[in-house]
């Protein structure tokens, strides 16, 4: 039942776009002035409306506007904000205890999350997991473990990759501005190879499919030496780098190359995981079984939790005390994850993501027919993007991308941009969004293009 009580979020909120002020409105602007006086400039904002409640497919702001959410807090609230089972489990846990530190005195919730990770992640081999606070921390630890287990140091990453903002993960991230500029020196033993990016591969998608694996493995052989490589780390569908989907066969080929050479194949599914792409994990699409998988974002309905899950023999190589952290696997975050995963299963959110893709992709292809500046429409499930270029070329068009995003924001549709060149509009609606809101959001996007 829709509620008019806007102090409470969750699925009960009225699922409607309703704009009563300019965006951002006066209350948000006032809060923004306070923010400017107290919060560091280095934190940017996609849209500076101050949120008061959210749920289902809407975000409410301090001025009483209700916006359609096509961002999910960057692929986090896949089960919706303040989802019922998340709130229930978290409330129960908060009333029992909030922290002991798993390294001091353990608790069942942590174990239960690791059991679920073993059950849900690709492959039926014996697995172990360790929990952390953020995606970046998970990637750092995956690399630590792979180095320890192999006794090797080199880490291979890809063009357009994003793995986080800590020193190692920033070094693994491709894009300079805003992530790396001025923040060096960077970690060593990180080697970058081209990404199998069909739209931008010289010669186009067919050449990408035919050549990418050989080019990349050839570079690893010639410039790093397979015997020196601890891990290849790849996002099965790139996130911040522009929702790049590699051609069929690329990921299985890369996994096989790693296996032949004793390299740990790490799938960074921090953005693509937990039902987002229409499978539980993006690797499932081609039945790729990574040696290790990193997860975060959608895992816990908005609570800070991340996981590294891997083959037991790799994970258990590390000595006791070598992994951990004060807050990693906090009991409240674990309770949230259990509630979120239960929701994903009960509501069949992989199917919901596929349905979202089935609705979005034809609409976006139609848009591309009408606007030749939409150079590529891509993605899977509810991880969908369009790449904007100068018509008839591959020249990125970040200005038009920003204009469209702004027009959407003004009209009450929260969309995000991404891509190395800032020319990709990405769509990550909560998987529980109603069909009516989803199609209304797409109409807002159509209108934004019509205003160009
Ligand atoms: C693929 C991928 N890896 C790692 C990260 C870093 O996660 P966090 O921001 O939680 O540190 C992100 C965040 O966007 C991501 O998309």
Short mmCIF file of C-alpha atoms and ligand atoms in Angstrom, two decimals:
data_model
loop_
_atom_site.label_atom_id
_atom_site.label_comp_id
_atom_site.label_asym_id
_atom_site.label_seq_id
_atom_site.Cartn_x
_atom_site.Cartn_y
_atom_site.Cartn_z
CA UNK A 1 0.00 0.00 0.00
CA UNK A 2 1.34 3.39 -1.00
CA UNK A 3 1.88 5.70 1.94
CA UNK A 4 1.89 9.48 2.16
CA UNK A 5 4.21 9.35 5.18
CA UNK A 6 7.42 10.55 3.53
CA UNK A 7 9.47 10.12 6.69
CA UNK A 8 9.40 6.40 5.91
CA UNK A 9 11.05 4.95 2.85
CA UNK A 10 10.83 1.45 1.42
CA UNK A 11 8.51 -0.21 -1.03
CA UNK A 12 5.43 1.46 0.51
CA UNK A 13 6.34 4.86 -0.94
CA UNK A 14 4.08 6.15 -3.69
CA UNK A 15 5.74 4.98 -6.90
CA UNK A 16 5.46 8.15 -8.91
CA UNK A 17 7.49 10.92 -10.50
CA UNK A 18 6.33 14.13 -8.94
CA UNK A 19 8.28 17.39 -9.35
CA UNK A 20 7.19 20.38 -7.27
CA UNK A 21 10.27 22.67 -7.44
CA UNK A 22 13.17 23.30 -9.73
CA UNK A 23 15.88 20.66 -9.29
CA UNK A 24 17.67 21.11 -6.93
CA UNK A 25 15.02 23.01 -4.99
CA UNK A 26 15.52 25.67 -2.26
CA UNK A 27 15.75 23.21 0.65
CA UNK A 28 18.41 21.16 -1.15
CA UNK A 29 20.30 24.32 -2.11
CA UNK A 30 20.34 25.44 1.51
CA UNK A 31 21.67 22.06 2.62
CA UNK A 32 24.25 22.26 -0.13
CA UNK A 33 25.56 25.52 1.30
CA UNK A 34 26.05 23.76 4.65
CA UNK A 35 27.73 20.90 2.81
CA UNK A 36 30.15 23.36 1.17
CA UNK A 37 31.19 24.68 4.58
CA UNK A 38 31.78 21.28 6.16
CA UNK A 39 32.42 18.58 3.55
CA UNK A 40 35.58 18.25 1.46
CA UNK A 41 35.37 19.49 -2.13
CA UNK A 42 36.94 16.28 -3.41
CA UNK A 43 33.60 14.50 -3.11
CA UNK A 44 31.52 15.19 -6.20
CA UNK A 45 27.75 14.79 -6.69
CA UNK A 46 25.79 13.53 -9.66
CA UNK A 47 22.74 15.49 -8.58
CA UNK A 48 22.80 17.62 -5.41
CA UNK A 49 19.27 16.94 -4.21
CA UNK A 50 19.28 15.95 -0.54
CA UNK A 51 17.46 12.69 0.00
CA UNK A 52 14.86 12.21 2.72
CA UNK A 53 13.44 8.82 1.78
CA UNK A 54 13.66 6.22 -0.98
CA UNK A 55 12.11 2.90 -1.92
CA UNK A 56 11.02 0.80 -4.87
CA UNK A 57 11.98 2.90 -7.88
CA UNK A 58 11.80 6.41 -6.37
CA UNK A 59 13.99 8.82 -4.42
CA UNK A 60 12.35 11.65 -2.43
CA UNK A 61 14.17 14.91 -1.73
CA UNK A 62 14.06 17.66 0.89
CA UNK A 63 11.79 19.80 -1.33
CA UNK A 64 9.14 17.12 -1.70
CA UNK A 65 10.18 16.01 -5.19
CA UNK A 66 9.87 12.36 -6.09
CA UNK A 67 12.41 11.27 -8.70
CA UNK A 68 12.59 8.06 -10.71
CA UNK A 69 15.74 6.19 -9.77
CA UNK A 70 17.81 4.83 -12.66
CA UNK A 71 20.98 4.70 -10.56
CA UNK A 72 20.36 2.57 -7.43
CA UNK A 73 23.13 4.48 -5.65
CA UNK A 74 25.53 3.07 -8.29
CA UNK A 75 24.16 -0.46 -8.55
CA UNK A 76 23.67 -0.94 -4.82
CA UNK A 77 19.97 -0.92 -3.97
CA UNK A 78 19.04 -3.70 -6.38
CA UNK A 79 16.46 -4.98 -3.88
CA UNK A 80 15.16 -1.41 -3.44
CA UNK A 81 15.92 1.05 -0.65
CA UNK A 82 14.84 -0.03 2.83
CA UNK A 83 13.64 -3.35 1.45
CA UNK A 84 11.37 -5.17 3.86
CA UNK A 85 13.56 -8.18 4.65
CA UNK A 86 16.66 -5.99 4.94
CA UNK A 87 14.94 -3.71 7.45
CA UNK A 88 13.58 -6.70 9.37
CA UNK A 89 16.94 -8.49 9.65
CA UNK A 90 18.87 -5.31 10.42
CA UNK A 91 16.41 -4.27 13.12
CA UNK A 92 16.64 -7.68 14.79
CA UNK A 93 20.44 -7.59 14.67
CA UNK A 94 20.80 -4.01 15.91
CA UNK A 95 18.75 -4.91 18.95
CA UNK A 96 20.97 -7.90 19.74
CA UNK A 97 24.51 -6.56 19.15
CA UNK A 98 26.18 -4.15 16.74
CA UNK A 99 29.83 -5.21 16.80
CA UNK A 100 32.28 -7.62 18.34
CA UNK A 101 34.87 -7.73 15.51
CA UNK A 102 34.88 -11.11 13.79
CA UNK A 103 38.60 -11.43 14.56
CA UNK A 104 37.90 -11.02 18.29
CA UNK A 105 34.76 -13.08 18.82
CA UNK A 106 32.92 -14.50 15.78
CA UNK A 107 29.17 -14.68 15.10
CA UNK A 108 26.90 -16.77 12.91
CA UNK A 109 25.81 -14.01 10.47
CA UNK A 110 29.33 -13.75 9.00
CA UNK A 111 29.47 -17.52 8.46
CA UNK A 112 26.00 -17.51 6.95
CA UNK A 113 26.98 -14.81 4.39
CA UNK A 114 30.07 -16.85 3.44
CA UNK A 115 27.91 -19.97 3.05
CA UNK A 116 25.57 -18.05 0.75
CA UNK A 117 28.51 -16.68 -1.25
CA UNK A 118 29.78 -20.24 -1.72
CA UNK A 119 26.34 -21.39 -2.85
CA UNK A 120 25.54 -18.48 -5.18
CA UNK A 121 28.85 -17.64 -6.89
CA UNK A 122 29.85 -19.53 -10.05
CA UNK A 123 31.30 -23.05 -9.73
CA UNK A 124 30.59 -25.94 -7.38
CA UNK A 125 34.15 -26.35 -6.10
CA UNK A 126 35.08 -25.98 -2.44
CA UNK A 127 35.11 -22.25 -1.62
CA UNK A 128 36.07 -19.92 1.20
CA UNK A 129 35.23 -16.24 1.65
CA UNK A 130 36.48 -13.24 3.60
CA UNK A 131 34.37 -10.13 4.18
CA UNK A 132 35.39 -6.48 4.00
CA UNK A 133 33.88 -2.98 4.03
CA UNK A 134 34.15 -1.78 0.44
CA UNK A 135 34.72 -2.94 -3.07
CA UNK A 136 38.21 -1.48 -3.18
CA UNK A 137 39.15 -3.32 -0.02
CA UNK A 138 37.86 -6.58 -1.51
CA UNK A 139 39.95 -6.10 -4.68
CA UNK A 140 43.05 -5.25 -2.60
CA UNK A 141 42.59 -8.42 -0.59
CA UNK A 142 41.94 -10.59 -3.65
CA UNK A 143 45.28 -9.42 -5.07
CA UNK A 144 47.02 -9.96 -1.72
CA UNK A 145 45.71 -13.53 -1.55
CA UNK A 146 46.55 -14.32 -5.19
CA UNK A 147 50.11 -13.06 -4.69
CA UNK A 148 50.52 -15.09 -1.53
CA UNK A 149 49.09 -18.26 -3.03
CA UNK A 150 51.14 -18.11 -6.27
CA UNK A 151 54.33 -16.54 -4.93
CA UNK A 152 54.17 -14.20 -7.96
CA UNK A 153 53.79 -10.42 -8.02
CA UNK A 154 52.44 -9.19 -11.39
CA UNK A 155 48.80 -8.20 -11.73
CA UNK A 156 47.24 -7.78 -15.17
CA UNK A 157 44.37 -5.32 -15.59
CA UNK A 158 42.54 -3.79 -18.55
CA UNK A 159 42.04 -0.50 -20.34
CA UNK A 160 38.90 1.28 -19.04
CA UNK A 161 39.00 -0.77 -15.82
CA UNK A 162 37.76 0.60 -12.50
CA UNK A 163 38.70 -1.19 -9.30
CA UNK A 164 38.58 1.53 -6.61
CA UNK A 165 40.33 4.48 -5.00
CA UNK A 166 42.88 2.98 -2.59
CA UNK A 167 46.51 3.09 -3.69
CA UNK A 168 46.59 -0.38 -5.24
CA UNK A 169 43.09 -0.26 -6.74
CA UNK A 170 43.64 3.29 -8.01
CA UNK A 171 46.78 1.95 -9.71
CA UNK A 172 44.65 -0.81 -11.23
CA UNK A 173 42.02 1.72 -12.39
CA UNK A 174 42.57 3.05 -15.90
CA UNK A 175 41.09 6.55 -15.96
CA UNK A 176 43.27 9.47 -14.89
CA UNK A 177 40.67 12.21 -14.21
CA UNK A 178 39.25 12.26 -11.63
CA UNK A 179 40.55 9.06 -10.06
CA UNK A 180 44.35 9.30 -10.31
CA UNK A 181 45.36 12.86 -11.16
CA UNK A 182 47.78 14.12 -8.52
CA UNK A 183 47.49 11.01 -6.33
CA UNK A 184 50.69 9.19 -7.29
CA UNK A 185 53.05 7.49 -6.84
CA UNK A 186 51.13 4.39 -7.83
CA UNK A 187 51.63 0.76 -6.90
CA UNK A 188 54.07 -1.19 -9.04
CA UNK A 189 53.71 -4.60 -10.69
CA UNK A 190 50.40 -3.57 -12.29
CA UNK A 191 50.32 -4.21 -16.06
CA UNK A 192 47.57 -2.92 -18.34
CA UNK A 193 46.40 -4.57 -21.55
CA UNK A 194 43.69 -3.48 -24.04
CA UNK A 195 40.09 -4.34 -23.27
CA UNK A 196 37.98 -6.37 -25.69
CA UNK A 197 35.75 -3.35 -26.41
CA UNK A 198 33.74 -4.21 -29.51
CA UNK A 199 32.58 -0.66 -30.32
CA UNK A 200 36.10 0.79 -30.16
CA UNK A 201 38.27 -2.15 -31.27
CA UNK A 202 40.19 -1.20 -34.43
CA UNK A 203 38.21 -2.89 -37.21
CA UNK A 204 35.02 -3.08 -35.15
CA UNK A 205 33.13 -5.78 -33.25
CA UNK A 206 33.89 -8.71 -35.58
CA UNK A 207 37.62 -7.95 -35.46
CA UNK A 208 37.36 -7.64 -31.68
CA UNK A 209 35.81 -11.09 -31.42
CA UNK A 210 38.44 -12.59 -33.71
CA UNK A 211 41.53 -10.83 -32.34
CA UNK A 212 41.16 -9.61 -28.75
CA UNK A 213 42.15 -12.76 -26.88
CA UNK A 214 45.27 -13.35 -28.99
CA UNK A 215 46.34 -9.72 -28.76
CA UNK A 216 45.93 -9.65 -24.98
CA UNK A 217 47.52 -13.00 -24.18
CA UNK A 218 50.31 -12.14 -26.64
CA UNK A 219 51.02 -8.93 -24.75
CA UNK A 220 51.04 -10.73 -21.41
CA UNK A 221 53.52 -13.25 -22.82
CA UNK A 222 55.79 -10.67 -24.43
CA UNK A 223 55.74 -7.92 -21.82
CA UNK A 224 55.12 -9.60 -18.46
CA UNK A 225 55.73 -13.34 -18.80
CA UNK A 226 52.96 -15.71 -17.76
CA UNK A 227 55.16 -17.22 -15.04
CA UNK A 228 55.30 -13.85 -13.27
CA UNK A 229 51.58 -13.20 -13.22
CA UNK A 230 49.76 -13.75 -9.93
CA UNK A 231 46.35 -12.63 -11.18
CA UNK A 232 44.38 -11.33 -14.12
CA UNK A 233 41.63 -9.06 -12.78
CA UNK A 234 38.69 -8.23 -15.00
CA UNK A 235 35.17 -6.87 -14.69
CA UNK A 236 33.08 -9.33 -16.77
CA UNK A 237 31.04 -6.30 -17.85
CA UNK A 238 32.96 -3.09 -17.26
CA UNK A 239 31.29 -0.69 -14.84
CA UNK A 240 32.70 2.83 -14.57
CA UNK A 241 34.61 2.27 -17.81
CA UNK A 242 31.38 2.34 -19.82
CA UNK A 243 29.39 -0.90 -19.45
CA UNK A 244 31.58 -2.58 -22.03
CA UNK A 245 30.45 -6.13 -22.80
CA UNK A 246 33.27 -8.26 -24.22
CA UNK A 247 32.42 -10.49 -27.21
CA UNK A 248 31.18 -14.03 -26.65
CA UNK A 249 34.01 -16.41 -26.00
CA UNK A 250 36.42 -13.78 -24.68
CA UNK A 251 35.96 -14.44 -20.96
CA UNK A 252 35.99 -18.26 -21.29
CA UNK A 253 39.17 -17.94 -23.39
CA UNK A 254 40.82 -15.68 -20.85
CA UNK A 255 39.86 -18.02 -18.00
CA UNK A 256 41.36 -20.96 -19.91
CA UNK A 257 44.58 -19.00 -20.55
CA UNK A 258 44.85 -18.30 -16.80
CA UNK A 259 44.25 -21.94 -15.94
CA UNK A 260 46.93 -23.15 -18.38
CA UNK A 261 49.44 -20.77 -16.85
CA UNK A 262 48.72 -21.08 -13.13
CA UNK A 263 47.34 -17.53 -13.00
CA UNK A 264 44.51 -16.70 -10.60
CA UNK A 265 41.55 -15.48 -12.66
CA UNK A 266 39.75 -12.83 -10.59
CA UNK A 267 36.32 -11.62 -11.69
CA UNK A 268 35.56 -8.22 -10.20
CA UNK A 269 31.76 -8.47 -9.99
CA UNK A 270 31.39 -5.56 -7.61
CA UNK A 271 29.12 -3.71 -10.05
CA UNK A 272 27.84 -6.57 -12.23
CA UNK A 273 27.06 -9.07 -9.45
CA UNK A 274 23.97 -10.02 -7.49
CA UNK A 275 21.33 -10.36 -10.23
CA UNK A 276 22.17 -7.07 -11.98
CA UNK A 277 22.87 -8.59 -15.41
CA UNK A 278 20.03 -11.12 -15.40
CA UNK A 279 22.07 -13.92 -13.82
CA UNK A 280 23.27 -14.10 -10.24
CA UNK A 281 26.68 -13.09 -11.58
CA UNK A 282 27.74 -11.82 -15.01
CA UNK A 283 30.20 -14.76 -15.29
CA UNK A 284 27.23 -17.16 -15.24
CA UNK A 285 26.16 -15.98 -18.69
CA UNK A 286 28.94 -17.99 -20.36
CA UNK A 287 29.42 -20.42 -17.46
CA UNK A 288 32.79 -18.89 -16.64
CA UNK A 289 34.08 -20.07 -13.27
CA UNK A 290 36.58 -17.59 -11.84
CA UNK A 291 39.17 -18.73 -9.28
CA UNK A 292 38.19 -15.74 -7.20
CA UNK A 293 35.31 -13.29 -7.31
CA UNK A 294 34.99 -9.92 -5.61
CA UNK A 295 31.54 -8.67 -4.60
CA UNK A 296 30.15 -5.58 -2.87
CA UNK A 297 27.53 -2.97 -3.92
CA UNK A 298 24.30 -5.00 -4.37
CA UNK A 299 25.24 -7.59 -1.74
CA UNK A 300 23.56 -5.98 1.27
CA UNK A 301 20.77 -3.63 0.17
CA UNK A 302 22.85 -0.50 0.84
CA UNK A 303 24.96 -1.57 3.82
CA UNK A 304 28.75 -1.47 3.52
CA UNK A 305 29.85 -5.04 2.92
CA UNK A 306 32.17 -6.69 0.42
CA UNK A 307 33.40 -10.21 -0.16
CA UNK A 308 36.28 -12.14 -1.66
CA UNK A 309 35.24 -15.67 -2.52
CA UNK A 310 37.66 -18.16 -4.01
CA UNK A 311 38.89 -21.69 -4.36
CA UNK A 312 39.55 -23.10 -0.89
CA UNK A 313 43.17 -23.95 -1.68
CA UNK A 314 43.92 -20.37 -2.78
CA UNK A 315 42.00 -18.64 0.01
CA UNK A 316 43.34 -20.92 2.73
CA UNK A 317 46.95 -20.41 1.66
CA UNK A 318 47.18 -17.26 3.81
CA UNK A 319 48.34 -17.62 7.43
CA UNK A 320 45.93 -16.78 10.28
CA UNK A 321 45.93 -13.06 10.99
CA UNK A 322 47.04 -12.18 7.43
CA UNK A 323 43.54 -11.02 6.47
CA UNK A 324 40.90 -8.99 8.25
CA UNK A 325 40.01 -5.56 9.54
CA UNK A 326 38.07 -4.08 12.46
CA UNK A 327 34.73 -3.61 10.74
CA UNK A 328 34.90 -6.14 7.87
CA UNK A 329 31.78 -8.34 7.95
CA UNK A 330 30.08 -6.22 10.58
CA UNK A 331 27.10 -8.14 12.03
CA UNK A 332 24.53 -5.52 10.98
CA UNK A 333 25.88 -5.48 7.41
CA UNK A 334 25.82 -9.30 7.39
CA UNK A 335 22.18 -9.28 8.56
CA UNK A 336 21.38 -6.85 5.75
CA UNK A 337 23.12 -9.13 3.24
CA UNK A 338 21.13 -12.13 4.41
CA UNK A 339 17.90 -10.13 4.02
CA UNK A 340 18.98 -8.86 0.59
CA UNK A 341 19.99 -12.28 -0.73
CA UNK A 342 16.76 -13.79 0.57
CA UNK A 343 14.84 -11.07 -1.31
CA UNK A 344 16.80 -11.73 -4.51
CA UNK A 345 15.89 -15.42 -4.37
CA UNK A 346 12.28 -15.02 -3.26
CA UNK A 347 11.48 -12.31 -5.81
CA UNK A 348 13.57 -13.94 -8.57
CA UNK A 349 15.51 -10.76 -9.21
CA UNK A 350 17.65 -12.29 -12.00
CA UNK A 351 14.38 -12.67 -13.95
CA UNK A 352 13.37 -9.12 -12.98
CA UNK A 353 16.69 -7.83 -14.36
CA UNK A 354 16.15 -9.71 -17.63
CA UNK A 355 12.68 -8.21 -17.90
CA UNK A 356 14.11 -4.72 -17.40
CA UNK A 357 16.61 -5.36 -20.20
CA UNK A 358 13.84 -6.67 -22.46
CA UNK A 359 11.92 -3.43 -21.97
CA UNK A 360 14.87 -1.04 -22.14
CA UNK A 361 16.94 -2.35 -25.03
CA UNK A 362 14.29 -2.05 -27.79
CA UNK A 363 13.36 1.46 -26.59
CA UNK A 364 17.01 2.53 -26.59
CA UNK A 365 17.63 1.01 -30.02
CA UNK A 366 14.71 3.06 -31.31
CA UNK A 367 16.29 6.13 -29.75
CA UNK A 368 19.56 5.30 -31.52
CA UNK A 369 17.70 5.14 -34.84
CA UNK A 370 16.33 8.63 -34.25
CA UNK A 371 19.60 10.15 -32.94
CA UNK A 372 22.72 9.14 -34.87
CA UNK A 373 24.81 10.48 -31.98
CA UNK A 374 23.81 7.37 -30.04
CA UNK A 375 26.65 5.24 -31.36
CA UNK A 376 26.15 2.11 -29.30
CA UNK A 377 23.43 0.52 -27.17
CA UNK A 378 24.75 -2.25 -24.96
CA UNK A 379 24.53 -4.13 -21.71
CA UNK A 380 22.70 -7.05 -20.21
CA UNK A 381 19.75 -7.31 -17.87
CA UNK A 382 19.45 -4.13 -15.83
CA UNK A 383 23.02 -2.98 -16.58
CA UNK A 384 22.37 -1.01 -19.75
CA UNK A 385 24.11 1.94 -21.40
CA UNK A 386 24.24 4.11 -24.48
CA UNK A 387 27.49 5.60 -25.78
CA UNK A 388 27.29 9.05 -27.37
CA UNK A 389 29.58 10.09 -30.22
CA UNK A 390 29.76 12.73 -32.91
CA UNK A 391 27.41 11.23 -35.52
CA UNK A 392 29.04 8.78 -37.87
CA UNK A 393 32.36 8.70 -35.96
CA UNK A 394 33.87 7.20 -32.83
CA UNK A 395 34.65 10.67 -31.43
CA UNK A 396 33.23 10.77 -27.89
CA UNK A 397 30.56 13.38 -27.15
CA UNK A 398 30.72 14.07 -23.39
CA UNK A 399 29.04 17.50 -23.82
CA UNK A 400 25.81 16.05 -25.24
CA UNK A 401 25.96 13.26 -22.65
CA UNK A 402 26.10 15.84 -19.85
CA UNK A 403 23.29 17.84 -21.46
CA UNK A 404 21.00 14.82 -21.68
CA UNK A 405 21.79 13.79 -18.11
CA UNK A 406 21.01 17.31 -16.89
CA UNK A 407 17.72 17.45 -18.78
CA UNK A 408 16.75 14.08 -17.24
CA UNK A 409 17.61 15.35 -13.76
CA UNK A 410 15.52 18.50 -14.26
CA UNK A 411 12.58 16.36 -15.30
CA UNK A 412 12.89 14.03 -12.32
CA UNK A 413 14.89 11.08 -13.67
CA UNK A 414 18.09 10.24 -11.83
CA UNK A 415 20.57 8.92 -14.40
CA UNK A 416 24.33 8.43 -14.18
CA UNK A 417 27.09 8.87 -16.70
CA UNK A 418 30.31 6.87 -17.01
CA UNK A 419 33.01 5.88 -19.46
CA UNK A 420 36.66 6.80 -19.86
CA UNK A 421 35.56 9.73 -22.05
CA UNK A 422 32.48 10.65 -19.97
CA UNK A 423 30.24 9.93 -22.96
CA UNK A 424 28.17 7.02 -21.67
CA UNK A 425 24.74 7.25 -20.07
CA UNK A 426 24.22 4.23 -17.86
CA UNK A 427 21.00 2.86 -16.49
CA UNK A 428 20.92 0.83 -13.28
CA UNK A 429 17.36 0.89 -11.97
CA UNK A 430 16.52 -1.00 -8.79
CA UNK A 431 15.48 -4.49 -9.90
CA UNK A 432 12.17 -4.01 -8.08
CA UNK A 433 11.17 -0.93 -10.12
CA UNK A 434 7.63 -1.10 -11.53
CA UNK A 435 7.15 -1.42 -15.26
CA UNK A 436 5.14 1.83 -15.25
CA UNK A 437 8.01 3.81 -13.69
CA UNK A 438 10.58 2.16 -15.94
CA UNK A 439 8.72 3.11 -19.10
CA UNK A 440 8.01 6.60 -17.77
CA UNK A 441 11.75 7.01 -17.12
CA UNK A 442 12.48 5.97 -20.70
CA UNK A 443 9.98 8.57 -21.94
CA UNK A 444 11.77 11.24 -19.89
CA UNK A 445 14.99 10.19 -21.61
CA UNK A 446 13.30 10.42 -25.04
CA UNK A 447 12.14 13.94 -24.15
CA UNK A 448 15.66 14.91 -23.06
CA UNK A 449 16.98 13.91 -26.49
CA UNK A 450 14.09 15.75 -28.17
CA UNK A 451 15.22 18.97 -26.42
CA UNK A 452 18.75 18.81 -27.89
C1 LIG B 1 33.94 -3.05 -10.66
C2 LIG B 1 34.23 -2.27 -9.43
N1 LIG B 1 35.24 -2.62 -8.64
C3 LIG B 1 35.52 -1.96 -7.51
C4 LIG B 1 34.80 -0.86 -7.13
C5 LIG B 1 35.13 -0.12 -5.86
O1 LIG B 1 34.13 -0.31 -4.95
P1 LIG B 1 33.97 0.70 -3.69
O2 LIG B 1 33.52 2.00 -4.23
O3 LIG B 1 32.95 0.02 -2.82
O4 LIG B 1 35.31 0.75 -3.04
C6 LIG B 1 33.74 -0.43 -7.93
C7 LIG B 1 32.95 0.76 -7.59
O5 LIG B 1 32.34 1.40 -8.40
C8 LIG B 1 33.44 -1.16 -9.12
O6 LIG B 1 32.44 -0.79 -9.92
#
